[in-house]
Amino acid sequence: MKYNTSYILNKEYFIESYEQSLPFSDRRKPKYGLVVFLAALALVSIYMLQNNYLGYFLLGLAILEVIAFTYQKAWWVARQRLSRAAGNEIHLTIDEEGISTLCNGVKKRQVWNDIEQVVETELGIIIINDKGHRHYLSKATLNEESINFILAQKKQKPL
């Protein structure tokens, strides 16, 4: 089996990729412990050590962590849209050896032996390689035969 397609890395693709990958990420929950710890250190520094500069700095870090969690989706999508690949056409090839992409003359190949897990989501497939890197493929760019082929190559394992 050999399947070829192409798609554009646009804002909608990045948003879908983020939303479908988030449940399988360690970023899905805020770091409450870190925020509380930083706020407590800030209060100790201000009131017990009488060091306002350090206290306000630690309090600022706690607030920054809350803001970073609140806007992590917008920040992630914005960073992806600033990448070299953004807005360009991706040529995707799925065959017996693995999955290949070609973008801006750069070819990347993921062989089946290096793929640790394949996780099917509602709108796509998350491919996790042996180094822990996650790659997302939207079902909108794939046909039913290619989806079944990918899933058959690596049986799904829960994360």
Coordinates of C-alpha atoms in Angstrom, one line a residue, residues 17-137:
S17 CA -3.4 19.5 16.3
Y18 CA -3.2 21.2 19.7
E19 CA -6.7 20.4 20.7
Q20 CA -6.5 16.7 19.8
S21 CA -3.0 16.2 21.3
L22 CA -3.7 18.0 24.6
P23 CA -5.5 15.1 26.4
F24 CA -2.3 13.0 25.9
S25 CA 0.0 15.8 27.0
D26 CA 1.4 16.6 30.5
R27 CA 0.3 20.3 29.9
R28 CA -3.4 19.5 30.4
K29 CA -3.5 20.5 34.0
P30 CA -2.1 23.7 35.6
K31 CA 0.8 23.4 38.0
Y32 CA -1.1 24.4 41.1
G33 CA 1.7 23.2 43.4
L34 CA 4.3 25.5 41.7
V35 CA 2.0 28.5 41.9
V36 CA 1.2 28.0 45.5
F37 CA 4.9 27.3 46.3
L38 CA 6.0 30.5 44.5
A39 CA 3.3 32.6 46.2
A40 CA 4.2 31.2 49.6
L41 CA 7.9 32.0 49.1
A42 CA 6.9 35.4 47.9
L43 CA 4.9 36.1 51.1
V44 CA 7.7 34.7 53.3
S45 CA 10.2 36.9 51.5
I46 CA 8.1 40.0 51.8
Y47 CA 6.9 39.7 55.4
M48 CA 9.5 37.6 57.2
L49 CA 12.7 38.4 55.4
Q50 CA 11.8 42.0 54.6
N51 CA 13.1 41.5 51.0
N52 CA 10.5 43.1 48.8
Y53 CA 12.4 42.7 45.6
L54 CA 12.7 39.0 45.9
G55 CA 9.1 38.7 47.1
Y56 CA 7.7 40.6 44.2
F57 CA 9.9 38.7 41.8
L58 CA 8.6 35.4 43.1
L59 CA 5.0 36.7 43.1
G60 CA 5.5 37.8 39.5
L61 CA 6.7 34.3 38.5
A62 CA 3.6 32.8 40.1
I63 CA 1.4 35.2 38.1
L64 CA 3.4 34.5 35.0
E65 CA 2.8 30.7 35.4
V66 CA -1.0 31.3 35.7
I67 CA -0.9 33.5 32.6
A68 CA 1.2 30.9 30.7
F69 CA -1.3 28.2 31.5
T70 CA -4.3 30.3 30.6
Y71 CA -2.9 31.3 27.2
Q72 CA -0.9 28.2 26.3
K73 CA -3.0 27.3 23.3
A74 CA -2.8 30.8 21.7
W75 CA 1.0 30.9 22.5
W76 CA 1.6 27.4 21.0
V77 CA -0.4 28.2 17.8
A78 CA 1.3 31.5 17.4
R79 CA 4.8 29.9 17.7
Q80 CA 3.8 27.2 15.1
R81 CA 2.6 29.9 12.8
L82 CA 6.0 31.7 13.0
S83 CA 7.8 28.5 12.0
R84 CA 9.3 28.0 8.6
A85 CA 6.9 25.3 7.7
A86 CA 3.8 27.4 8.5
G87 CA 1.6 28.2 5.5
N88 CA 3.5 25.7 3.3
E89 CA 2.3 22.6 1.6
I90 CA 3.3 19.3 3.2
H91 CA 3.6 16.2 1.0
L92 CA 2.7 13.1 3.0
T93 CA 3.6 9.6 1.9
I94 CA 2.5 6.5 3.8
D95 CA 3.9 3.1 2.7
E96 CA 5.2 -0.2 3.9
E97 CA 8.4 1.3 5.3
G98 CA 6.9 4.2 7.3
I99 CA 5.6 7.8 7.0
S100 CA 7.5 10.5 5.1
T101 CA 6.9 14.2 4.8
L102 CA 8.4 16.7 2.4
C103 CA 8.2 20.4 3.2
N104 CA 10.4 23.2 1.8
G105 CA 12.8 20.6 0.3
V106 CA 13.3 18.9 3.7
K107 CA 12.3 15.3 3.8
K108 CA 11.6 13.5 7.1
R109 CA 11.0 9.8 7.4
Q110 CA 9.6 7.9 10.3
V111 CA 10.0 4.1 9.9
W112 CA 7.5 1.8 11.6
N113 CA 10.2 0.3 13.8
D114 CA 10.9 3.7 15.4
I115 CA 7.2 4.3 16.2
E116 CA 6.4 3.4 19.7
Q117 CA 2.6 4.1 19.8
V118 CA -0.2 5.1 17.5
V119 CA -3.2 6.8 19.2
E120 CA -6.4 7.4 17.4
T121 CA -8.3 10.6 18.4
E122 CA -11.7 11.9 17.2
L123 CA -10.2 14.0 14.4
G124 CA -6.8 12.5 13.8
I125 CA -3.9 10.2 14.7
I126 CA -1.1 10.9 17.2
I127 CA 2.2 9.1 16.3
I128 CA 4.7 8.8 19.2
N129 CA 8.2 7.7 18.3
D130 CA 10.7 5.9 20.4
K131 CA 12.2 9.3 21.6
G132 CA 8.8 10.4 22.9
H133 CA 8.2 13.0 20.1
R134 CA 4.6 13.3 19.1
H135 CA 3.4 13.9 15.6
Y136 CA -0.2 14.6 14.6
L137 CA -1.9 13.6 11.4

